mmCIF file of C-alpha atoms and ligand atoms in Angstrom:
data_model
loop_
_atom_site.group_PDB
_atom_site.id
_atom_site.type_symbol
_atom_site.label_atom_id
_atom_site.label_comp_id
_atom_site.label_asym_id
_atom_site.label_seq_id
_atom_site.Cartn_x
_atom_site.Cartn_y
_atom_site.Cartn_z
ATOM 1 C CA MET T 1 0.000 0.000 0.000
ATOM 2 C CA ARG T 2 1.148 3.517 -0.597
ATOM 3 C CA HIS T 3 -0.256 6.943 -0.090
ATOM 4 C CA THR T 4 0.417 10.351 -1.518
ATOM 5 C CA PRO T 5 1.023 12.842 1.286
ATOM 6 C CA SER T 6 0.675 16.561 0.820
ATOM 7 C CA ARG T 7 0.360 19.601 3.018
ATOM 8 C CA PRO T 8 -2.900 19.906 4.964
ATOM 9 C CA HIS T 9 -5.405 22.374 3.577
ATOM 10 C CA PRO T 10 -6.040 25.513 5.604
ATOM 11 C CA GLY T 11 -9.562 26.108 6.819
ATOM 12 C CA ARG T 12 -11.916 25.020 9.534
ATOM 13 C CA GLU T 13 -10.658 21.970 11.375
ATOM 14 C CA PRO T 14 -13.116 19.115 12.042
ATOM 15 C CA SER T 15 -13.966 18.658 15.713
ATOM 16 C CA MET T 16 -11.235 17.183 17.886
ATOM 17 C CA ALA T 17 -11.173 14.235 20.273
ATOM 18 C CA ASN T 18 -11.391 15.128 23.940
ATOM 19 C CA PRO T 19 -8.581 13.652 26.105
ATOM 20 C CA ARG T 20 -10.625 14.335 29.257
ATOM 21 C CA ARG T 21 -13.455 12.043 28.141
ATOM 22 C CA ILE T 22 -11.747 8.817 27.152
ATOM 23 C CA TYR T 23 -12.532 5.169 27.720
ATOM 24 C CA PRO T 24 -10.595 3.766 30.683
ATOM 25 C CA GLU T 25 -9.334 0.800 28.630
ATOM 26 C CA ASN T 26 -7.153 3.066 26.448
ATOM 27 C CA ALA T 27 -3.481 2.150 26.782
ATOM 28 C CA PRO T 28 -1.535 5.201 27.997
ATOM 29 C CA GLY T 29 0.386 7.104 25.351
ATOM 30 C CA GLU T 30 -0.100 9.240 22.269
ATOM 31 C CA PHE T 31 -3.355 7.878 20.833
ATOM 32 C CA PHE T 32 -6.704 7.575 22.586
ATOM 33 C CA VAL T 33 -10.392 7.095 21.762
ATOM 34 C CA ASP T 34 -12.928 9.368 23.416
ATOM 35 C CA THR T 35 -16.431 8.400 24.460
ATOM 36 C CA ARG T 36 -18.150 9.517 21.238
ATOM 37 C CA CYS T 37 -17.067 6.347 19.403
ATOM 38 C CA ILE T 38 -19.857 4.787 17.308
ATOM 39 C CA ASP T 39 -18.038 1.446 16.893
ATOM 40 C CA CYS T 40 -17.853 1.659 13.103
ATOM 41 C CA ASP T 41 -14.719 -0.559 12.829
ATOM 42 C CA ASN T 42 -12.778 1.798 10.526
ATOM 43 C CA CYS T 43 -9.867 2.193 12.962
ATOM 44 C CA ARG T 44 -9.560 -1.538 13.649
ATOM 45 C CA ALA T 45 -9.515 -2.284 9.916
ATOM 46 C CA LEU T 46 -6.718 0.227 9.294
ATOM 47 C CA ALA T 47 -4.627 -0.328 12.441
ATOM 48 C CA PRO T 48 -5.625 -3.707 13.876
ATOM 49 C CA GLY T 49 -2.633 -3.912 16.202
ATOM 50 C CA VAL T 50 -3.430 -0.598 17.856
ATOM 51 C CA PHE T 51 -7.221 -0.493 18.119
ATOM 52 C CA GLY T 52 -9.448 -3.139 19.661
ATOM 53 C CA GLN T 53 -13.129 -3.469 20.457
ATOM 54 C CA ARG T 54 -15.047 -3.604 23.681
ATOM 55 C CA PRO T 55 -17.998 -5.612 22.340
ATOM 56 C CA PRO T 56 -21.575 -4.502 22.941
ATOM 57 C CA ALA T 57 -23.145 -5.775 26.138
ATOM 58 C CA ALA T 58 -26.449 -5.357 27.921
ATOM 59 C CA GLY T 59 -27.138 -1.686 28.506
ATOM 60 C CA ARG T 60 -24.307 -0.265 26.413
ATOM 61 C CA ASP T 61 -23.018 -0.164 22.846
ATOM 62 C CA GLY T 62 -19.659 -1.508 21.753
ATOM 63 C CA TYR T 63 -16.748 0.843 21.248
ATOM 64 C CA ALA T 64 -13.144 0.981 20.115
ATOM 65 C CA TYR T 65 -10.171 1.735 22.321
ATOM 66 C CA VAL T 66 -6.389 1.761 22.040
ATOM 67 C CA VAL T 67 -5.216 -1.735 22.932
ATOM 68 C CA ARG T 68 -1.576 -0.725 22.774
ATOM 69 C CA GLN T 69 0.333 2.220 21.393
ATOM 70 C CA PRO T 70 2.078 1.841 17.995
ATOM 71 C CA ALA T 71 5.242 -0.227 18.213
ATOM 72 C CA ASP T 72 6.984 1.334 15.211
ATOM 73 C CA GLU T 73 6.648 4.023 12.562
ATOM 74 C CA ALA T 74 4.516 1.839 10.273
ATOM 75 C CA GLU T 75 1.998 1.257 13.053
ATOM 76 C CA ARG T 76 2.012 4.958 13.910
ATOM 77 C CA ARG T 77 1.200 5.803 10.278
ATOM 78 C CA ALA T 78 -1.636 3.282 10.421
ATOM 79 C CA ALA T 79 -2.944 4.877 13.633
ATOM 80 C CA ILE T 80 -2.836 8.305 11.973
ATOM 81 C CA ALA T 81 -4.795 6.885 9.022
ATOM 82 C CA ALA T 82 -7.360 5.573 11.516
ATOM 83 C CA LEU T 83 -7.568 9.023 13.102
ATOM 84 C CA ALA T 84 -8.227 10.464 9.640
ATOM 85 C CA ALA T 85 -10.843 7.853 8.752
ATOM 86 C CA CYS T 86 -12.824 8.158 11.986
ATOM 87 C CA PRO T 87 -16.210 9.618 10.980
ATOM 88 C CA VAL T 88 -16.814 11.287 14.356
ATOM 89 C CA ALA T 89 -13.265 12.500 15.075
ATOM 90 C CA CYS T 90 -13.125 10.670 18.391
ATOM 91 C CA ILE T 91 -9.544 9.421 17.966
ATOM 92 C CA GLY T 92 -7.027 11.834 19.409
ATOM 93 C CA SER T 93 -3.268 12.283 19.381
ATOM 94 C CA ARG T 94 -1.471 13.853 22.335
ATOM 95 C CA ALA T 95 1.358 14.640 19.907
ATOM 96 C CA GLY T 96 -0.951 17.110 18.170
ATOM 97 C CA VAL T 97 -1.891 15.222 14.972
ATOM 98 C CA ARG T 98 -5.135 16.840 13.831
ATOM 99 C CA PRO T 99 -7.819 15.205 11.663
ATOM 100 C CA ARG T 100 -7.254 17.365 8.597
ATOM 101 C CA ALA T 101 -3.487 16.875 8.733
ATOM 102 C CA ALA T 102 -4.095 13.156 9.225
ATOM 103 C CA VAL T 103 -6.251 13.003 6.085
ATOM 104 C CA ALA T 104 -3.545 14.809 4.136
ATOM 105 C CA ALA T 105 -0.880 12.430 5.448
ATOM 106 C CA SER T 106 -2.854 9.242 4.888
ATOM 107 C CA PHE T 107 -5.335 9.450 2.002
ATOM 108 C CA PRO T 108 -5.946 8.520 -0.727
ATOM 109 C CA LEU T 109 -4.462 5.212 0.330
ATOM 110 C CA HIS T 110 -3.453 3.006 -2.565
ATOM 111 C CA LEU T 111 -5.000 -0.449 -2.122
ATOM 112 C CA HIS T 112 -4.255 -2.367 -5.301
ATOM 113 C CA GLY T 113 -3.991 -1.767 -9.056
ATOM 114 C CA PRO T 114 -6.125 1.266 -9.955
ATOM 115 C CA VAL T 115 -7.994 1.307 -6.627
ATOM 116 C CA HIS T 116 -7.491 3.836 -3.830
ATOM 117 C CA LEU T 117 -9.290 4.116 -0.515
ATOM 118 C CA LEU T 118 -10.414 7.706 0.014
ATOM 119 C CA GLY T 119 -10.760 7.585 3.817
ATOM 120 C CA ALA T 120 -12.520 10.576 5.404
ATOM 121 C CA SER T 121 -15.696 8.584 5.980
ATOM 122 C CA SER T 122 -18.834 10.631 6.450
ATOM 123 C CA ARG T 123 -21.452 10.368 9.144
ATOM 124 C CA LYS T 124 -23.982 11.041 6.374
ATOM 125 C CA SER T 125 -23.175 7.608 4.958
ATOM 126 C CA TYR T 126 -22.996 5.968 8.387
ATOM 127 C CA ASP T 127 -19.202 6.009 8.011
ATOM 128 C CA GLY T 128 -19.212 4.075 4.720
ATOM 129 C CA LYS T 129 -15.968 3.693 2.826
ATOM 130 C CA ALA T 130 -15.472 5.422 -0.524
ATOM 131 C CA TYR T 131 -13.000 4.474 -3.245
ATOM 132 C CA LEU T 132 -11.394 6.048 -6.266
ATOM 133 C CA ALA T 133 -10.458 4.074 -9.385
ATOM 134 C CA ASP T 134 -7.804 5.729 -11.495
ATOM 135 C CA LEU T 135 -8.377 4.554 -15.077
ATOM 136 C CA GLY T 136 -5.595 6.522 -16.701
ATOM 137 C CA ASN T 137 -7.304 9.421 -18.431
ATOM 138 C CA HIS T 138 -10.442 9.067 -16.313
ATOM 139 C CA ARG T 139 -11.157 8.816 -12.614
ATOM 140 C CA VAL T 140 -14.186 7.227 -11.026
ATOM 141 C CA MET T 141 -15.294 7.659 -7.421
ATOM 142 C CA VAL T 142 -17.337 4.838 -5.919
ATOM 143 C CA ASP T 143 -19.581 6.185 -3.167
ATOM 144 C CA ALA T 144 -18.545 9.460 -1.632
ATOM 145 C CA PRO T 145 -16.506 10.474 1.400
ATOM 146 C CA ARG T 146 -17.092 13.631 3.396
ATOM 147 C CA TRP T 147 -15.958 16.769 1.647
ATOM 148 C CA GLU T 148 -12.251 17.231 2.292
ATOM 149 C CA PRO T 149 -10.370 19.983 0.440
ATOM 150 C CA HIS T 150 -7.237 17.839 0.453
ATOM 151 C CA LEU T 151 -9.000 14.996 -1.364
ATOM 152 C CA ALA T 152 -10.439 17.436 -3.897
ATOM 153 C CA GLU T 153 -6.976 18.873 -4.507
ATOM 154 C CA TRP T 154 -5.508 15.394 -4.928
ATOM 155 C CA ILE T 155 -8.205 14.480 -7.463
ATOM 156 C CA ALA T 156 -7.699 17.768 -9.311
ATOM 157 C CA ALA T 157 -3.949 17.167 -9.478
ATOM 158 C CA ALA T 158 -4.602 13.674 -10.832
ATOM 159 C CA GLY T 159 -6.694 15.140 -13.661
ATOM 160 C CA GLY T 160 -10.210 15.556 -12.252
ATOM 161 C CA LEU T 161 -13.205 13.345 -11.687
ATOM 162 C CA ASP T 162 -15.469 12.062 -14.468
ATOM 163 C CA LEU T 163 -17.965 9.876 -12.718
ATOM 164 C CA ILE T 164 -19.326 9.077 -9.271
ATOM 165 C CA LEU T 165 -20.880 5.620 -8.937
ATOM 166 C CA VAL T 166 -23.261 5.343 -5.992
ATOM 167 C CA THR T 167 -23.876 1.795 -4.809
ATOM 168 C CA HIS T 168 -27.071 2.678 -2.924
ATOM 169 C CA ARG T 169 -29.036 5.442 -1.294
ATOM 170 C CA ASP T 170 -27.191 5.428 2.050
ATOM 171 C CA ASP T 171 -23.773 6.235 0.621
ATOM 172 C CA VAL T 172 -24.373 9.500 -1.198
ATOM 173 C CA ALA T 173 -22.568 11.522 1.536
ATOM 174 C CA ASP T 174 -20.965 14.598 -0.076
ATOM 175 C CA ALA T 175 -21.195 13.322 -3.674
ATOM 176 C CA ALA T 176 -22.946 16.534 -4.740
ATOM 177 C CA ARG T 177 -19.989 18.697 -3.664
ATOM 178 C CA TYR T 178 -17.509 16.543 -5.579
ATOM 179 C CA ALA T 179 -19.852 16.436 -8.600
ATOM 180 C CA GLU T 180 -20.199 20.207 -8.548
ATOM 181 C CA ARG T 181 -16.461 20.780 -8.117
ATOM 182 C CA PHE T 182 -15.505 18.502 -11.036
ATOM 183 C CA GLY T 183 -18.597 18.490 -13.256
ATOM 184 C CA ALA T 184 -18.841 14.734 -12.723
ATOM 185 C CA ARG T 185 -21.862 12.633 -13.605
ATOM 186 C CA VAL T 186 -23.453 10.697 -10.762
ATOM 187 C CA LEU T 187 -24.819 7.226 -11.490
ATOM 188 C CA VAL T 188 -27.411 5.962 -8.996
ATOM 189 C CA GLY T 189 -29.841 3.035 -9.136
ATOM 190 C CA ALA T 190 -33.194 4.477 -10.238
ATOM 191 C CA ALA T 191 -35.041 3.251 -7.145
ATOM 192 C CA ASP T 192 -32.490 5.013 -4.905
ATOM 193 C CA ALA T 193 -31.988 8.113 -7.037
ATOM 194 C CA ASP T 194 -34.206 10.336 -4.860
ATOM 195 C CA ALA T 195 -31.477 10.172 -2.176
ATOM 196 C CA TYR T 196 -29.130 12.250 -4.329
ATOM 197 C CA ARG T 197 -29.751 15.969 -4.608
ATOM 198 C CA GLY T 198 -27.163 17.644 -6.745
ATOM 199 C CA PRO T 199 -25.869 18.120 -10.259
ATOM 200 C CA GLY T 200 -25.107 15.446 -12.830
ATOM 201 C CA LEU T 201 -27.614 12.797 -11.747
ATOM 202 C CA GLN T 202 -28.036 9.848 -14.111
ATOM 203 C CA PRO T 203 -30.456 7.244 -12.707
ATOM 204 C CA VAL T 204 -29.929 3.741 -14.116
ATOM 205 C CA ALA T 205 -32.006 0.591 -13.856
ATOM 206 C CA PRO T 206 -30.332 -2.183 -15.829
ATOM 207 C CA ALA T 207 -32.475 -5.331 -15.904
ATOM 208 C CA ARG T 208 -29.368 -7.493 -15.812
ATOM 209 C CA PRO T 209 -25.600 -6.970 -15.522
ATOM 210 C CA ALA T 210 -24.512 -4.541 -18.204
ATOM 211 C CA PRO T 211 -21.274 -2.922 -19.313
ATOM 212 C CA LEU T 212 -21.184 0.626 -18.035
ATOM 213 C CA ALA T 213 -20.489 1.704 -21.618
ATOM 214 C CA ALA T 214 -24.015 0.590 -22.575
ATOM 215 C CA LEU T 215 -25.459 3.083 -20.073
ATOM 216 C CA MET T 216 -23.294 6.045 -21.027
ATOM 217 C CA GLU T 217 -23.875 8.681 -23.663
ATOM 218 C CA ASP T 218 -20.198 8.430 -24.590
ATOM 219 C CA PRO T 219 -19.582 4.656 -24.704
ATOM 220 C CA GLY T 220 -16.135 3.246 -25.186
ATOM 221 C CA GLY T 221 -12.893 4.193 -23.556
ATOM 222 C CA PRO T 222 -12.531 3.283 -19.899
ATOM 223 C CA TRP T 223 -16.256 2.581 -19.453
ATOM 224 C CA GLU T 224 -15.654 -0.767 -21.175
ATOM 225 C CA ARG T 225 -13.688 -1.777 -18.081
ATOM 226 C CA LEU T 226 -16.656 -1.321 -15.766
ATOM 227 C CA GLU T 227 -19.800 -3.348 -15.390
ATOM 228 C CA VAL T 228 -22.984 -2.445 -13.524
ATOM 229 C CA ILE T 229 -24.562 -5.369 -11.677
ATOM 230 C CA PRO T 230 -28.037 -4.754 -10.243
ATOM 231 C CA THR T 231 -28.093 -6.296 -6.756
ATOM 232 C CA PRO T 232 -31.392 -5.322 -5.097
ATOM 233 C CA GLY T 233 -31.780 -6.467 -1.527
ATOM 234 C CA HIS T 234 -30.072 -4.139 0.928
ATOM 235 C CA THR T 235 -32.024 -1.396 -0.839
ATOM 236 C CA GLU T 236 -34.207 -1.637 -3.917
ATOM 237 C CA GLY T 237 -31.773 0.331 -6.049
ATOM 238 C CA SER T 238 -28.540 -1.310 -4.847
ATOM 239 C CA LEU T 239 -25.871 -1.719 -7.498
ATOM 240 C CA CYS T 240 -22.478 -3.402 -7.530
ATOM 241 C CA PHE T 241 -19.768 -2.226 -9.883
ATOM 242 C CA ARG T 242 -17.155 -4.622 -11.268
ATOM 243 C CA LEU T 243 -13.892 -3.260 -12.622
ATOM 244 C CA ASP T 244 -11.611 -5.261 -14.912
ATOM 245 C CA ARG T 245 -13.467 -8.462 -13.884
ATOM 246 C CA ARG T 246 -11.308 -8.304 -10.787
ATOM 247 C CA TYR T 247 -12.557 -5.647 -8.344
ATOM 248 C CA LEU T 248 -16.116 -5.657 -7.025
ATOM 249 C CA PHE T 249 -17.384 -2.466 -5.363
ATOM 250 C CA SER T 250 -20.217 -3.960 -3.364
ATOM 251 C CA GLY T 251 -21.669 -1.145 -1.250
ATOM 252 C CA ASP T 252 -23.633 -2.805 1.535
ATOM 253 C CA HIS T 253 -24.556 -5.875 -0.506
ATOM 254 C CA ILE T 254 -21.767 -8.101 0.839
ATOM 255 C CA ALA T 255 -18.499 -7.565 2.709
ATOM 256 C CA PHE T 256 -15.806 -9.486 4.513
ATOM 257 C CA SER T 257 -16.606 -10.189 8.138
ATOM 258 C CA ARG T 258 -14.038 -8.859 10.602
ATOM 259 C CA LEU T 259 -14.717 -11.929 12.753
ATOM 260 C CA THR T 260 -14.442 -14.734 10.189
ATOM 261 C CA GLY T 261 -12.556 -13.056 7.337
ATOM 262 C CA ARG T 262 -15.204 -14.486 4.988
ATOM 263 C CA PRO T 263 -17.890 -12.758 2.891
ATOM 264 C CA TYR T 264 -21.276 -12.220 4.524
ATOM 265 C CA GLY T 265 -24.493 -10.211 4.070
ATOM 266 C CA PHE T 266 -25.910 -7.679 6.542
ATOM 267 C CA ARG T 267 -29.116 -9.457 7.502
ATOM 268 C CA ASN T 268 -29.806 -7.099 10.428
ATOM 269 C CA TYR T 269 -29.300 -4.088 8.174
ATOM 270 C CA CYS T 270 -31.283 -5.256 5.166
ATOM 271 C CA TRP T 271 -33.716 -2.432 4.429
ATOM 272 C CA TYR T 272 -35.510 -3.852 1.385
ATOM 273 C CA ASP T 273 -35.716 -7.631 0.899
ATOM 274 C CA TRP T 274 -33.441 -10.366 2.286
ATOM 275 C CA GLY T 275 -34.680 -12.917 -0.268
ATOM 276 C CA ARG T 276 -33.831 -10.527 -3.117
ATOM 277 C CA LEU T 277 -30.426 -9.935 -1.531
ATOM 278 C CA LEU T 278 -29.695 -13.667 -1.546
ATOM 279 C CA ALA T 279 -30.782 -13.886 -5.195
ATOM 280 C CA SER T 280 -28.373 -11.024 -5.891
ATOM 281 C CA VAL T 281 -25.590 -12.968 -4.146
ATOM 282 C CA ARG T 282 -26.336 -15.959 -6.393
ATOM 283 C CA LEU T 283 -26.127 -13.664 -9.424
ATOM 284 C CA LEU T 284 -22.535 -12.853 -8.475
ATOM 285 C CA LEU T 285 -21.553 -16.526 -8.799
ATOM 286 C CA ASP T 286 -21.358 -15.945 -12.561
ATOM 287 C CA HIS T 287 -19.291 -12.764 -12.246
ATOM 288 C CA PRO T 288 -15.750 -13.538 -11.129
ATOM 289 C CA PHE T 289 -13.815 -11.078 -8.996
ATOM 290 C CA GLU T 290 -11.111 -11.406 -6.388
ATOM 291 C CA TRP T 291 -11.163 -8.061 -4.583
ATOM 292 C CA LEU T 292 -14.253 -7.339 -2.511
ATOM 293 C CA LEU T 293 -14.512 -3.607 -1.774
ATOM 294 C CA PRO T 294 -17.561 -2.804 0.376
ATOM 295 C CA ALA T 295 -18.801 0.397 1.991
ATOM 296 C CA HIS T 296 -19.222 -1.223 5.398
ATOM 297 C CA GLY T 297 -17.412 -4.253 6.723
ATOM 298 C CA ARG T 298 -13.896 -5.196 5.705
ATOM 299 C CA TYR T 299 -12.409 -5.106 2.221
ATOM 300 C CA GLY T 300 -9.990 -7.768 1.054
ATOM 301 C CA HIS T 301 -8.851 -10.347 -1.456
ATOM 302 C CA LEU T 302 -9.587 -14.011 -2.081
ATOM 303 C CA PRO T 303 -8.840 -16.129 -5.149
ATOM 304 C CA TRP T 304 -12.057 -16.440 -7.171
ATOM 305 C CA PRO T 305 -12.594 -20.192 -6.582
ATOM 306 C CA GLN T 306 -12.581 -19.597 -2.808
ATOM 307 C CA MET T 307 -14.613 -16.382 -3.123
ATOM 308 C CA ARG T 308 -17.214 -18.225 -5.212
ATOM 309 C CA ARG T 309 -17.462 -21.084 -2.713
ATOM 310 C CA ASP T 310 -17.919 -18.588 0.119
ATOM 311 C CA LEU T 311 -20.602 -16.647 -1.779
ATOM 312 C CA ALA T 312 -22.483 -19.873 -2.491
ATOM 313 C CA GLU T 313 -22.316 -20.594 1.235
ATOM 314 C CA VAL T 314 -23.662 -17.111 2.062
ATOM 315 C CA ALA T 315 -26.633 -17.775 -0.237
ATOM 316 C CA ARG T 316 -27.181 -21.274 1.146
ATOM 317 C CA ARG T 317 -26.957 -20.340 4.839
ATOM 318 C CA GLY T 318 -28.948 -17.155 4.360
ATOM 319 C CA ALA T 319 -31.845 -19.113 2.910
ATOM 320 C CA ALA T 320 -31.813 -21.722 5.703
HETATM 321 S S1 SF4 L 1 -13.111 4.855 13.625
HETATM 322 FE FE1 SF4 L 1 -13.795 6.181 15.316
HETATM 323 S S2 SF4 L 1 -15.999 5.783 15.508
HETATM 324 FE FE2 SF4 L 1 -15.156 4.137 14.259
HETATM 325 S S3 SF4 L 1 -14.714 2.476 15.748
HETATM 326 FE FE3 SF4 L 1 -12.820 3.663 15.501
HETATM 327 S S4 SF4 L 1 -12.867 5.195 17.123
HETATM 328 FE FE4 SF4 L 1 -14.955 4.393 16.924
#
């Protein structure tokens, strides 16, 4: 993984963590988690050696805390990335690392091939992850982070933003600000399109998986590399996007479990139709990919034969 640091952008700083209101489990030292944690898992995914979870119990929610302070510079960078990604700014640094500087130091974070993690999760999307695919002459954002001037500057320096793909209604976040800044089109499933209020909206409702090029006014070019897969279930208008037959941006359709490391569906957070969601999982069995890149839950890699077996198991167990 690599990232592209730059100077933090001047302007209003997001709210800061409060060192006087921290969880008692925090290991003493530079980093701490204050009591506003919403247990979204972003910090544990980025810096698993540093952040742990106090699981939910009767009468209280779960929360994250600092299990131990970073052991080396790589772990400290990971902790700073976690501070940047925290949607409620409840991770603090007694060494004075501030959220905006942390975003500038950590994101976009290169994950693999053309895919970058944008960090800066937004509370508007319930802290969902957003990605950027750099396709050479074109850049595509998948779901949107909170508005961060540093991210906008990075995208501008890379050549701008052509398209924002929204996997479902919950993950619009600050898409409108990015669309306005770059004149980008915004593709949303038709049944979820009312959730987006901003410029460039293009609702789509493919009846079956379709090359993105077939849905664009200017087919060809990089759009041939992307495929739109309708996956109703979590919401009626949920879409997955497959890039290069290798990367699946899955929104809240499926994700890796932080507990098992295997794909799973969010049965307790299925807003539309669990049966339709399982049918959408079965649809993916004919669409190979090896990188699963969700909005919530963990992202990761599995060889397709194993991924396919696990997806079949999700569909089988979910229907039981
Ligand atoms: S990223 Fe922030 S809100 Fe999410 S679990 Fe970690 S400390 Fe809590």
